[in-house]
Short mmCIF file of C-alpha atoms and ligand atoms in Angstrom, two decimals:
data_model
loop_
_atom_site.label_atom_id
_atom_site.label_comp_id
_atom_site.label_asym_id
_atom_site.label_seq_id
_atom_site.Cartn_x
_atom_site.Cartn_y
_atom_site.Cartn_z
CA MET A 1 -23.17 -20.13 -42.73
CA THR A 2 -20.29 -21.45 -40.63
CA ASN A 3 -19.26 -17.88 -40.17
CA ILE A 4 -22.60 -16.81 -38.79
CA LEU A 5 -22.79 -19.81 -36.50
CA THR A 6 -19.34 -19.34 -35.08
CA LYS A 7 -19.94 -15.64 -34.62
CA ALA A 8 -23.11 -16.37 -32.71
CA LEU A 9 -21.31 -19.01 -30.72
CA SER A 10 -18.46 -16.72 -29.84
CA ALA A 11 -20.88 -14.02 -28.75
CA VAL A 12 -22.60 -16.49 -26.43
CA MET A 13 -19.23 -17.70 -25.19
CA SER A 14 -17.97 -14.29 -24.44
CA LEU A 15 -21.17 -13.53 -22.58
CA ALA A 16 -20.83 -16.72 -20.59
CA LEU A 17 -17.25 -15.87 -19.72
CA ILE A 18 -18.15 -12.42 -18.56
CA VAL A 19 -20.84 -13.86 -16.29
CA LEU A 20 -18.39 -16.44 -14.98
CA SER A 21 -15.92 -13.74 -14.10
CA CYS A 22 -18.28 -12.11 -11.67
CA PRO A 23 -17.70 -13.50 -8.20
CA SER A 24 -20.39 -12.10 -5.92
CA ALA A 25 -17.93 -11.50 -3.09
CA ILE A 26 -16.31 -8.65 -4.91
CA ALA A 27 -19.20 -7.52 -7.05
CA ASP A 28 -19.91 -4.53 -4.87
CA THR A 29 -16.35 -3.60 -3.94
CA ALA A 30 -16.01 -0.37 -5.84
CA ALA A 31 -12.28 0.27 -6.04
CA PHE A 32 -12.41 3.35 -8.26
CA PRO A 33 -14.88 6.25 -8.37
CA ASP A 34 -15.05 6.20 -12.19
CA VAL A 35 -15.83 2.49 -12.48
CA LYS A 36 -19.59 2.63 -12.41
CA PRO A 37 -21.30 -0.30 -10.71
CA GLY A 38 -23.23 -2.27 -13.29
CA SER A 39 -21.08 -1.22 -16.25
CA TRP A 40 -19.98 -4.09 -18.49
CA TYR A 41 -16.42 -3.95 -17.19
CA ALA A 42 -17.01 -3.16 -13.49
CA ASP A 43 -16.74 -6.72 -12.23
CA ASP A 44 -13.55 -7.42 -14.16
CA VAL A 45 -11.88 -4.20 -13.03
CA ASN A 46 -12.98 -4.71 -9.42
CA GLU A 47 -11.82 -8.30 -9.37
CA LEU A 48 -8.37 -7.41 -10.66
CA ALA A 49 -8.15 -4.54 -8.18
CA ALA A 50 -9.23 -6.82 -5.33
CA ARG A 51 -6.40 -9.17 -6.26
CA GLY A 52 -3.92 -6.32 -6.35
CA LEU A 53 -3.25 -6.92 -10.06
CA ILE A 54 -4.19 -3.45 -11.25
CA SER A 55 -3.95 -0.04 -9.73
CA GLY A 56 -5.52 3.25 -10.69
CA CYS A 57 -3.92 6.40 -11.98
CA GLY A 58 -2.37 9.11 -9.81
CA ASP A 59 -5.76 10.77 -9.27
CA GLY A 60 -7.24 7.66 -7.63
CA LYS A 61 -9.39 6.91 -10.71
CA PHE A 62 -9.13 4.01 -13.14
CA HIS A 63 -9.87 5.75 -16.46
CA PRO A 64 -11.51 2.69 -18.04
CA GLY A 65 -11.95 4.36 -21.44
CA ASP A 66 -8.32 5.42 -21.87
CA THR A 67 -6.16 3.50 -24.29
CA ILE A 68 -3.79 1.22 -22.39
CA THR A 69 -0.06 1.67 -22.86
CA ALA A 70 2.50 -1.06 -23.42
CA ALA A 71 3.97 -0.57 -19.95
CA GLN A 72 0.58 -0.73 -18.24
CA PHE A 73 -0.45 -3.86 -20.12
CA VAL A 74 2.80 -5.75 -19.60
CA THR A 75 2.72 -4.85 -15.88
CA ILE A 76 -0.77 -6.28 -15.38
CA VAL A 77 0.12 -9.46 -17.25
CA ALA A 78 3.39 -9.80 -15.34
CA ARG A 79 1.57 -9.50 -12.02
CA CYS A 80 -0.88 -12.16 -13.21
CA ALA A 81 2.09 -14.38 -14.03
CA GLY A 82 3.22 -14.05 -10.42
CA ILE A 83 6.11 -11.68 -11.08
CA THR A 84 6.31 -9.49 -8.02
CA ASP A 85 9.23 -7.24 -8.87
CA LYS A 86 8.94 -3.89 -7.19
CA PRO A 87 8.66 -0.75 -9.32
CA ALA A 88 12.03 0.52 -10.48
CA VAL A 89 13.96 2.84 -8.19
CA SER A 90 15.30 4.77 -11.14
CA GLY A 91 14.46 4.84 -14.85
CA HIS A 92 10.98 3.89 -16.03
CA TRP A 93 8.64 2.66 -13.29
CA ALA A 94 7.74 -0.46 -15.27
CA ALA A 95 11.29 -1.37 -16.31
CA PRO A 96 11.54 -4.52 -14.12
CA PHE A 97 8.31 -5.90 -15.59
CA MET A 98 9.30 -4.96 -19.12
CA SER A 99 12.61 -6.76 -18.89
CA ALA A 100 10.90 -9.76 -17.29
CA GLY A 101 8.53 -9.91 -20.28
CA LEU A 102 11.26 -9.53 -22.86
CA SER A 103 13.52 -12.12 -21.27
CA ARG A 104 10.66 -14.61 -21.12
CA GLY A 105 9.92 -14.16 -24.80
CA TRP A 106 6.46 -12.63 -24.39
CA TYR A 107 7.49 -10.14 -27.04
CA ASP A 108 10.49 -9.29 -29.16
CA TRP A 109 12.97 -6.45 -29.00
CA ASP A 110 11.51 -4.64 -32.03
CA GLU A 111 7.95 -4.82 -30.71
CA ILE A 112 8.72 -3.02 -27.44
CA PRO A 113 12.37 -2.00 -27.35
CA PRO A 114 13.91 -2.14 -23.84
CA THR A 115 15.21 1.36 -24.45
CA GLY A 116 11.73 2.48 -23.49
CA GLU A 117 10.54 4.63 -26.38
CA LYS A 118 7.37 2.54 -26.77
CA PHE A 119 6.62 1.96 -23.07
CA GLU A 120 4.18 4.85 -22.90
CA LYS A 121 2.69 4.27 -26.38
CA PRO A 122 -0.62 2.46 -26.89
CA ILE A 123 -0.16 -1.26 -27.37
CA VAL A 124 -1.90 -2.74 -30.43
CA ARG A 125 -4.33 -5.60 -29.99
CA GLN A 126 -2.34 -8.24 -31.86
CA LEU A 127 0.71 -7.60 -29.69
CA ALA A 128 -1.40 -7.55 -26.51
CA ALA A 129 -2.79 -10.94 -27.58
CA LYS A 130 0.69 -12.36 -28.04
CA ILE A 131 1.90 -11.12 -24.66
CA LEU A 132 -1.18 -12.34 -22.84
CA MET A 133 -1.14 -15.81 -24.40
CA ARG A 134 2.61 -16.38 -24.10
CA ALA A 135 2.63 -15.25 -20.48
CA LEU A 136 -0.45 -17.00 -19.18
CA LEU A 137 -1.46 -19.72 -21.63
CA PRO A 138 1.67 -20.66 -23.57
CA ASP A 139 0.45 -24.17 -24.42
CA LYS A 140 -2.94 -23.15 -25.78
CA ARG A 141 -3.34 -23.68 -29.56
CA GLY A 142 -6.14 -22.63 -31.84
CA ASP A 143 -7.40 -24.32 -34.98
CA TYR A 144 -6.47 -22.40 -38.07
CA ASN A 145 -9.64 -23.18 -39.99
CA THR A 146 -12.27 -22.70 -37.36
CA ASP A 147 -10.68 -19.94 -35.39
CA SER A 148 -9.56 -17.77 -38.29
CA ALA A 149 -13.13 -17.94 -39.55
CA LYS A 150 -14.28 -16.16 -36.42
CA MET A 151 -12.52 -12.98 -37.55
CA THR A 152 -13.90 -10.97 -40.45
CA ASP A 153 -10.64 -9.04 -40.64
CA PHE A 154 -8.26 -11.95 -40.32
CA SER A 155 -6.41 -10.78 -43.43
CA GLN A 156 -5.18 -7.73 -41.52
CA LEU A 157 -3.44 -9.78 -38.86
CA ASP A 158 0.36 -9.99 -39.21
CA GLY A 159 1.69 -13.52 -39.53
CA ARG A 160 3.77 -13.44 -36.37
CA TYR A 161 0.57 -13.06 -34.32
CA TYR A 162 -1.48 -15.88 -35.89
CA GLU A 163 -0.65 -18.43 -33.25
CA SER A 164 -1.49 -16.29 -30.21
CA VAL A 165 -4.62 -14.68 -31.62
CA LEU A 166 -6.07 -17.98 -32.83
CA ALA A 167 -5.28 -19.61 -29.51
CA GLY A 168 -7.09 -16.77 -27.74
CA TYR A 169 -10.11 -17.15 -30.03
CA SER A 170 -10.17 -20.89 -29.42
CA CYS A 171 -10.88 -20.39 -25.73
CA GLY A 172 -13.08 -17.34 -26.00
CA ILE A 173 -10.61 -14.77 -24.67
CA PHE A 174 -11.13 -12.66 -27.80
CA ALA A 175 -14.55 -12.39 -29.33
CA GLY A 176 -14.41 -9.50 -31.80
CA ASP A 177 -16.77 -6.56 -32.13
CA ASP A 178 -20.36 -6.57 -33.41
CA LYS A 179 -19.07 -6.94 -36.97
CA GLY A 180 -16.73 -9.78 -36.04
CA ARG A 181 -13.61 -7.62 -36.36
CA PHE A 182 -10.55 -8.17 -34.17
CA LYS A 183 -8.93 -4.90 -35.30
CA PRO A 184 -5.37 -6.22 -34.83
CA LYS A 185 -3.70 -2.85 -35.29
CA SER A 186 -5.93 -0.75 -33.06
CA GLY A 187 -5.33 -0.05 -29.43
CA LEU A 188 -7.49 -1.33 -26.61
CA THR A 189 -8.97 0.47 -23.65
CA ARG A 190 -7.98 -0.17 -20.06
CA ALA A 191 -11.42 -1.71 -19.49
CA GLU A 192 -11.04 -4.06 -22.49
CA ALA A 193 -7.61 -5.06 -21.24
CA CYS A 194 -9.12 -6.04 -17.88
CA ALA A 195 -11.78 -8.11 -19.62
CA ILE A 196 -9.31 -10.17 -21.66
CA VAL A 197 -6.97 -10.61 -18.71
CA ILE A 198 -9.82 -11.92 -16.56
CA ARG A 199 -10.88 -14.33 -19.31
CA ALA A 200 -7.31 -15.58 -19.64
CA LEU A 201 -7.13 -16.16 -15.89
CA LYS A 202 -10.37 -18.11 -16.09
CA CYS A 203 -8.95 -20.22 -18.92
CA MET A 204 -5.96 -21.20 -16.85
CA ASP A 205 -6.16 -24.41 -14.85
CA GLY A 206 -5.65 -22.64 -11.59
CA LEU A 207 -4.83 -19.09 -10.72
CA PRO A 208 -1.13 -18.55 -10.16
CA PRO A 209 0.08 -17.23 -6.83
CA ILE A 210 -0.87 -13.64 -7.34
CA ASP A 211 -0.65 -12.21 -3.86
CA PRO A 212 2.70 -12.53 -2.15
CA SER A 213 1.16 -11.59 1.23
CA PRO A 214 1.20 -14.47 3.66
CA ALA A 215 -2.32 -15.70 4.36
CA PRO A 216 -3.76 -13.72 7.25
CA GLY A 217 -3.57 -15.95 10.26
CA PRO A 218 -2.70 -15.70 13.87
CA ALA A 219 0.07 -13.13 13.86
CA VAL A 220 2.88 -13.40 16.33
CA ASP A 221 3.69 -10.61 18.73
CA GLY A 222 6.70 -10.58 21.06
CA GLY A 223 9.65 -8.24 21.11
CA VAL A 224 12.80 -7.60 19.15
CA SER A 225 14.79 -10.50 20.58
CA GLU A 226 12.10 -12.86 19.32
CA ASN A 227 11.35 -11.28 15.96
CA GLY A 228 14.58 -9.64 14.86
CA TRP A 229 14.65 -7.50 11.73
CA LEU A 230 11.22 -6.69 10.37
CA GLN A 231 10.35 -6.96 6.70
CA VAL A 232 7.33 -6.17 4.57
CA LYS A 233 5.94 -9.07 2.53
CA GLY A 234 3.10 -8.09 0.25
CA THR A 235 1.07 -5.85 2.50
CA GLN A 236 2.01 -7.56 5.77
CA LEU A 237 4.63 -6.65 8.32
CA CYS A 238 6.64 -9.80 9.05
CA ASN A 239 9.45 -10.80 11.33
CA GLU A 240 12.91 -11.91 10.29
CA LYS A 241 11.65 -15.44 9.59
CA GLY A 242 8.89 -14.11 7.34
CA GLU A 243 6.05 -14.78 9.78
CA PRO A 244 3.34 -12.10 10.08
CA VAL A 245 3.97 -9.92 13.08
CA VAL A 246 1.81 -7.30 14.76
CA LEU A 247 3.10 -4.45 16.90
CA HIS A 248 0.92 -2.69 19.47
CA GLY A 249 1.86 0.14 21.75
CA MET A 250 1.68 3.78 22.74
CA SER A 251 2.78 6.95 21.07
CA SER A 252 4.30 9.60 23.27
CA GLN A 253 2.74 13.06 23.34
CA GLY A 254 5.03 15.84 22.11
CA ILE A 255 8.34 15.04 23.80
CA GLN A 256 9.11 18.77 24.14
CA TRP A 257 6.12 18.94 26.52
CA PHE A 258 5.80 15.48 28.02
CA GLY A 259 9.35 14.13 27.96
CA GLN A 260 8.90 12.83 31.49
CA TYR A 261 6.67 10.05 30.06
CA THR A 262 9.36 8.84 27.69
CA GLY A 263 11.79 7.96 30.46
CA GLU A 264 12.78 4.43 31.42
CA GLN A 265 10.07 3.75 34.00
CA SER A 266 7.15 4.94 31.87
CA ILE A 267 8.23 2.94 28.85
CA LYS A 268 8.84 -0.10 31.04
CA ASN A 269 5.28 0.29 32.37
CA THR A 270 3.80 0.05 28.87
CA ALA A 271 5.97 -2.98 28.09
CA GLU A 272 4.73 -4.68 31.24
CA TYR A 273 1.14 -4.25 30.08
CA GLY A 274 2.06 -6.06 26.85
CA ALA A 275 3.12 -3.34 24.43
CA ASN A 276 5.89 -4.31 22.01
CA LEU A 277 6.04 -0.91 20.32
CA PHE A 278 6.72 2.66 21.39
CA ARG A 279 6.46 5.75 19.20
CA VAL A 280 8.58 8.79 19.93
CA ALA A 281 6.60 11.80 18.65
CA MET A 282 9.23 14.40 17.98
CA TYR A 283 7.31 17.54 16.97
CA THR A 284 9.21 19.67 14.49
CA GLY A 285 7.10 22.82 14.99
CA GLU A 286 5.25 23.84 18.15
CA GLY A 287 8.49 24.46 20.05
CA GLY A 288 9.88 21.09 18.98
CA TYR A 289 13.00 19.99 17.11
CA LEU A 290 13.29 22.90 14.69
CA SER A 291 13.47 25.49 17.46
CA GLN A 292 15.62 23.52 19.92
CA PRO A 293 17.27 20.71 17.98
CA GLU A 294 19.91 19.62 20.44
CA SER A 295 17.77 19.27 23.55
CA VAL A 296 14.85 17.68 21.69
CA LYS A 297 17.13 15.23 19.90
CA LYS A 298 18.63 14.26 23.24
CA LEU A 299 15.15 13.47 24.57
CA ALA A 300 14.36 11.46 21.44
CA LEU A 301 17.53 9.40 21.65
CA ALA A 302 16.93 8.68 25.35
CA ALA A 303 13.39 7.52 24.54
CA ILE A 304 14.59 5.28 21.69
CA ASP A 305 17.21 3.72 23.92
CA ALA A 306 14.73 3.21 26.77
CA ALA A 307 12.38 1.35 24.40
CA ILE A 308 15.22 -0.79 23.03
CA LYS A 309 16.14 -1.68 26.60
CA GLN A 310 12.60 -3.06 27.04
CA ASP A 311 13.00 -5.23 23.91
CA MET A 312 10.43 -3.07 22.13
CA TYR A 313 10.27 -1.85 18.56
CA VAL A 314 10.46 1.91 18.46
CA ILE A 315 9.27 4.47 15.89
CA ILE A 316 11.13 7.74 15.61
CA ASP A 317 8.46 10.12 14.29
CA TRP A 318 9.27 13.41 12.50
CA HIS A 319 6.08 14.96 13.84
CA ILE A 320 5.11 17.64 11.36
CA LEU A 321 1.73 19.18 12.18
CA SER A 322 1.48 22.99 12.09
CA ASP A 323 4.29 22.77 9.52
CA GLY A 324 2.09 20.81 7.11
CA ASN A 325 4.35 20.59 4.06
CA PRO A 326 7.19 18.13 4.68
CA MET A 327 9.18 19.79 1.90
CA ASP A 328 9.47 22.99 3.97
CA HIS A 329 12.15 21.39 6.15
CA VAL A 330 13.38 18.59 3.92
CA ASN A 331 17.02 19.46 4.51
CA GLU A 332 16.67 19.41 8.29
CA SER A 333 14.78 16.15 8.01
CA LYS A 334 17.44 14.55 5.82
CA ALA A 335 20.21 15.61 8.19
CA PHE A 336 18.27 14.27 11.16
CA PHE A 337 17.37 10.90 9.64
CA SER A 338 20.81 10.44 8.17
CA GLU A 339 22.28 10.76 11.65
CA ILE A 340 19.64 8.58 13.32
CA ALA A 341 19.79 5.85 10.69
CA GLU A 342 23.58 5.81 10.87
CA ARG A 343 23.45 5.53 14.63
CA TYR A 344 20.91 2.69 14.61
CA LYS A 345 21.88 0.96 11.37
CA ASP A 346 22.59 -2.32 13.15
CA GLU A 347 19.58 -2.04 15.43
CA PRO A 348 16.54 -4.02 14.27
CA ALA A 349 14.27 -2.23 16.77
CA VAL A 350 14.12 1.14 15.01
CA LEU A 351 11.45 2.19 12.48
CA TYR A 352 11.59 5.55 10.71
CA GLU A 353 8.40 7.63 10.38
CA ILE A 354 9.35 10.46 8.07
CA CYS A 355 6.33 12.79 8.19
CA ASN A 356 3.61 12.50 10.80
CA GLU A 357 0.72 14.28 9.10
CA PRO A 358 1.19 16.31 5.94
CA ASN A 359 -1.68 18.79 5.64
CA GLY A 360 -2.68 22.14 4.19
CA SER A 361 -2.32 23.11 0.56
CA ILE A 362 -0.11 20.22 -0.47
CA THR A 363 -0.62 17.14 -2.61
CA TRP A 364 0.59 13.56 -2.50
CA ALA A 365 2.09 13.69 -5.96
CA GLY A 366 3.54 17.19 -5.76
CA ASP A 367 4.92 17.32 -2.21
CA VAL A 368 4.65 14.22 -0.06
CA LYS A 369 5.81 11.60 -2.55
CA PRO A 370 8.84 13.62 -3.71
CA TYR A 371 9.73 14.22 -0.06
CA ALA A 372 9.37 10.51 0.70
CA GLN A 373 11.57 9.60 -2.26
CA GLU A 374 14.30 11.88 -0.93
CA LEU A 375 14.04 10.49 2.57
CA VAL A 376 14.01 6.88 1.43
CA LYS A 377 17.26 7.58 -0.40
CA THR A 378 18.75 9.27 2.67
CA ILE A 379 17.76 6.55 5.11
CA ARG A 380 18.72 3.72 2.76
CA ALA A 381 22.21 5.19 2.45
CA GLN A 382 22.65 4.22 6.11
CA SER A 383 20.07 1.59 6.97
CA GLU A 384 19.70 -1.09 4.37
CA LYS A 385 16.43 -2.55 5.60
CA GLY A 386 14.90 -0.58 8.48
CA ILE A 387 11.16 -0.10 7.99
CA ILE A 388 10.29 3.37 6.65
CA LEU A 389 6.81 4.70 7.43
CA ILE A 390 5.36 7.22 4.99
CA GLY A 391 2.50 9.61 5.73
CA SER A 392 0.09 11.02 3.17
CA SER A 393 -1.83 14.21 2.51
CA THR A 394 -4.89 15.16 4.65
CA TRP A 395 -3.27 14.21 7.98
CA SER A 396 -2.19 10.78 6.72
CA GLN A 397 -5.62 9.74 5.54
CA ASP A 398 -4.99 9.74 1.77
CA VAL A 399 -3.81 6.16 1.54
CA HIS A 400 -5.82 5.77 -1.68
CA LEU A 401 -3.56 8.31 -3.37
CA ALA A 402 -0.45 6.55 -2.10
CA ALA A 403 -1.88 3.21 -3.28
CA ALA A 404 -2.36 4.54 -6.79
CA ASP A 405 1.11 6.05 -6.90
CA PRO A 406 3.40 4.38 -4.37
CA VAL A 407 7.02 5.16 -3.60
CA ALA A 408 9.64 2.78 -5.00
CA GLY A 409 11.67 0.72 -2.58
CA ASP A 410 11.57 -2.18 -0.14
CA ASN A 411 10.31 -2.30 3.44
CA LEU A 412 8.15 0.78 3.03
CA MET A 413 4.80 1.09 4.76
CA TYR A 414 2.20 3.83 4.67
CA THR A 415 0.70 5.36 7.75
CA LEU A 416 -3.02 5.71 8.34
CA HIS A 417 -4.18 7.91 11.22
CA PHE A 418 -7.67 7.90 12.69
CA TYR A 419 -9.56 9.25 15.67
CA ALA A 420 -12.62 7.22 16.62
CA GLY A 421 -14.84 10.26 17.25
CA THR A 422 -14.12 11.65 13.77
CA HIS A 423 -13.24 8.81 11.41
CA GLY A 424 -15.41 5.79 10.76
CA GLN A 425 -16.39 3.26 8.14
CA TRP A 426 -15.50 5.41 5.15
CA LEU A 427 -11.88 5.52 6.22
CA ARG A 428 -11.83 1.78 6.94
CA ASP A 429 -13.22 1.21 3.43
CA ARG A 430 -10.54 3.44 1.99
CA ALA A 431 -7.88 1.52 3.89
CA ASP A 432 -9.28 -1.78 2.65
CA SER A 433 -9.18 -0.82 -0.97
CA ALA A 434 -5.64 0.53 -0.56
CA ILE A 435 -4.59 -2.78 0.99
CA LYS A 436 -6.29 -4.66 -1.83
CA SER A 437 -4.29 -2.75 -4.34
CA GLY A 438 -1.14 -3.75 -2.49
CA LEU A 439 -0.42 -0.93 -0.03
CA PRO A 440 1.12 -2.00 3.31
CA ILE A 441 -0.50 0.03 6.09
CA PHE A 442 0.69 0.85 9.62
CA VAL A 443 -1.52 2.86 11.99
CA THR A 444 1.22 4.83 13.73
CA GLU A 445 -1.30 7.08 15.49
CA TRP A 446 -4.92 6.69 16.51
CA GLY A 447 -7.05 8.01 19.32
CA THR A 448 -10.21 7.04 21.15
CA SER A 449 -11.17 10.76 21.08
CA SER A 450 -12.11 13.16 18.29
CA ALA A 451 -9.36 14.42 16.00
CA ASN A 452 -8.80 17.40 18.31
CA GLY A 453 -7.52 15.00 20.99
CA SER A 454 -10.59 15.68 23.16
CA ASP A 455 -14.31 14.73 23.30
CA GLY A 456 -15.64 11.26 23.88
CA VAL A 457 -14.19 8.80 24.50
CA PHE A 458 -15.67 6.82 21.64
CA LEU A 459 -15.09 3.26 22.73
CA ASP A 460 -17.65 1.55 20.47
CA GLU A 461 -16.10 3.01 17.36
CA SER A 462 -12.64 2.33 18.82
CA ARG A 463 -13.63 -1.33 19.21
CA ARG A 464 -14.68 -1.44 15.55
CA TRP A 465 -11.30 -0.06 14.56
CA ILE A 466 -9.39 -2.47 16.83
CA ASP A 467 -11.28 -5.41 15.31
CA PHE A 468 -10.64 -4.07 11.82
CA MET A 469 -6.92 -3.80 12.49
CA SER A 470 -6.56 -7.16 14.17
CA GLU A 471 -8.47 -8.96 11.40
CA ARG A 472 -5.99 -7.51 8.94
CA GLY A 473 -2.82 -7.86 10.99
CA ILE A 474 -2.31 -4.10 11.10
CA SER A 475 0.12 -2.74 13.69
CA TRP A 476 -0.73 0.35 15.74
CA ALA A 477 0.31 2.96 18.26
CA ASN A 478 -2.20 4.92 20.34
CA TRP A 479 -2.13 8.66 21.01
CA SER A 480 -0.93 9.33 23.69
CA LEU A 481 1.13 8.49 26.74
CA CYS A 482 0.76 11.52 29.00
CA ASP A 483 -1.37 12.91 31.79
CA LYS A 484 -2.72 15.95 29.96
CA ASP A 485 -6.30 16.88 30.70
CA GLU A 486 -7.61 15.70 27.32
CA THR A 487 -9.57 12.51 26.67
CA SER A 488 -6.96 10.97 24.36
CA ALA A 489 -4.36 10.99 27.15
CA ALA A 490 -3.84 7.54 28.67
CA LEU A 491 -3.05 8.67 32.20
CA LYS A 492 -5.04 10.60 34.75
CA PRO A 493 -3.74 14.11 35.44
CA GLY A 494 -0.98 14.03 38.02
CA THR A 495 0.09 10.40 37.45
CA SER A 496 3.76 10.04 38.25
CA PRO A 497 5.92 8.91 35.32
CA ASP A 498 8.38 7.30 37.70
CA LYS A 499 6.37 4.54 39.37
CA SER A 500 4.49 1.46 38.17
CA TRP A 501 0.95 2.17 37.14
CA SER A 502 -2.21 0.42 38.19
CA LYS A 503 -5.47 0.60 36.24
CA ASN A 504 -6.42 3.31 38.68
CA ASP A 505 -3.80 5.62 37.22
CA MET A 506 -5.28 5.29 33.77
CA SER A 507 -7.91 7.38 32.05
CA GLU A 508 -10.88 5.70 30.40
CA SER A 509 -8.93 5.73 27.17
CA GLY A 510 -5.79 4.36 28.81
CA LYS A 511 -7.64 1.42 30.37
CA PHE A 512 -9.23 0.50 27.07
CA VAL A 513 -6.01 0.77 25.11
CA PHE A 514 -3.76 -1.02 27.62
CA ASP A 515 -6.30 -3.87 27.70
CA ASN A 516 -5.88 -4.22 23.95
CA PHE A 517 -2.11 -4.53 23.69
C1 IDC B 1 -2.56 17.13 19.75
C2 IDC B 1 -2.37 17.01 21.26
C3 IDC B 1 -2.72 18.32 21.92
C4 IDC B 1 -1.92 19.43 21.28
C5 IDC B 1 -2.16 19.45 19.77
C6 IDC B 1 -1.36 20.49 19.04
O1 IDC B 1 -3.16 15.96 21.73
O2 IDC B 1 -2.47 18.24 23.31
O3 IDC B 1 -2.33 20.67 21.83
O4 IDC B 1 -1.81 18.19 19.23
O5 IDC B 1 -0.02 20.22 19.08
C7 IDC B 1 -2.99 14.53 15.44
C8 IDC B 1 -1.59 14.91 15.64
C9 IDC B 1 -1.29 15.09 17.11
C10 IDC B 1 -2.46 15.73 17.83
C11 IDC B 1 -3.61 14.75 17.78
C12 IDC B 1 -4.85 15.18 18.55
O6 IDC B 1 -0.68 14.01 15.05
O7 IDC B 1 -0.14 15.90 17.23
O8 IDC B 1 -2.09 15.96 19.16
N1 IDC B 1 -3.95 14.50 16.37
O9 IDC B 1 -5.34 16.40 18.09
N2 IDC B 1 -3.55 14.20 14.30
C13 IDC B 1 -4.86 13.99 14.49
C14 IDC B 1 -5.13 14.18 15.82
#
C-alpha cells in the first residue's frame, strides 16, 4: 500500500518538476536539430544549452538517445557547480573537469580512475547519482525507510551509493521507471542526464554562478592606451581590467591592390571618425602574400604600425579565399605568424586572425580545427595572451560547428562573417545559439552589400545586424576601406587616401558604417 502510494506520489512529483523546469523564455530556443520540440526532454536540453552547460557533438547534434559517458556527465555537473576550467590543451579533453571532480570527492579513484580508461565508458546510474548529489546537493539526506521503499530494485543498489540515491529520491530528482526500478547498474541516456541535472538545479536554493561572462551592459570603447591587453571572459571580449569592451572599425581591401588606403593618413581618418580597430586583410592567394611575400609583408607591417600609432587595435588577417583550405599553406602561415607574434609580443594592440574564410571541400573537424590548433601553438610560443581569431568552414559561417567542438586555449575567439544582402536572421540565430553554448564571437568582416561585394546596399538588414551586434557586445570590422567601384567599398572612386575625408568622399556604405563606429 505504502509502496503504491509513494510510487504514485513520486510520479506526480517528477511530473511537477518537469513542468517547473520549463521556463517559457527558452521553450522555443531549439539549440540542436535532433532535439524535437515538444519531446519530453526538449525543455531540459534547451535550458542547459541556453545556460552554456551542455554542448552538442561534433556534428552539431545532441544525440539525446545516446548513452552518456563518464567524461560527458562529470563535465556537465562540473559546469553546473561553477567550475569553468577550459578544456585540456593536451591529454583527454575533459581531464581538468575529471580531476576537479576527483579532488572534490564526487567520486573515488576506483570508480573513474584519473588514468582515463573509463572516461569514455558509459557511467552507471548509481555513480551518476553520487556525483550529482555530492557536487550540487551535498547536504541533502534521504530517509532510509520511505525513500528506499520508492525503489522496487533497491536490493541491487551497492551500499556505497545508498546515501546519494536516497537523497536524490527524497527531493524527486530520481523517480524510477514505470515499474519503479532505478536500475542502478544501467547507463543513462544524454536526455535522461539532462533531466536529472535540471531537477538537481531546481532543488538547489539558488543557481550557482554558471556563466562567467560579465553581464551585458554598456561596453566601453576607447583605444589601446585606455584598455590595454584584451582578454576573453566567457563569451565577451574584455579589456585589461576585465570590463566588456567593443571594437569597431574598417577592414582594408586586399593590401596587394589597395595598399594606398592602409597608409598613415587613411588609417588616421578612420580613427578620427571613431574607429578603434583596423583590420589588415593580407590575401594569401590572388597575387597576395604567397606570390610576393616580402613586399606584401612590408605593406602589412606598415599598416599595423600605422594603426598602433593611432592608438587602435589592429587585426592581422591571413586572408585565405581562393585558397580555401588553410592546411594547404600551414607551414607558410606558421612561419608568418611566428615572426609577427614575436615582433609584437609586447604589443597589446595586435590580434591574430589565422584564416579569413575557409571554404570548398573542407570540414571544421578535419581541416580548420587541426589548422587552428597548430596556429594557436605557434602563436602562443611567442605571444602569451594576444587574442587569436579563428575562422570556420563555409566562409566563416559555421560557428555552430566550432561551438560544438571548440579549440583548446585561452583568449580565442571565433569569427563570423556576414553580408547584409545575403545573410539574415538564420545566421543571427546560429550565432546566438553558438554564443549560448559558450562560443566567443568576433565579426572580423561584414558588408552592407551582397556576399559578392556588390549589389545593394542593404541598409535595413545592415541596421538589424548592427543592433544585433551591439546588443551582444560583439566587435566588428567592415569590408572595406577602398575606392573600388563596388558597393561594399567605403569611399567614392577617386577619393585620395592622403587627405582628410568628408562625408562627401564616402559611398552610401561608407557613410552608414562611419556613422556607426
Ligand atoms: C572581394 C572584393 C572584390 C574582389 C574579391 C576577390 O570585394 O573586390 O574582387 O574579393 O578577391 C569575402 C572575402 C573578401 C571579398 C568579400 C566580398 O573575405 O575577400 O572581397 N567577401 O566578396 N567573403 C565574403 C564576401
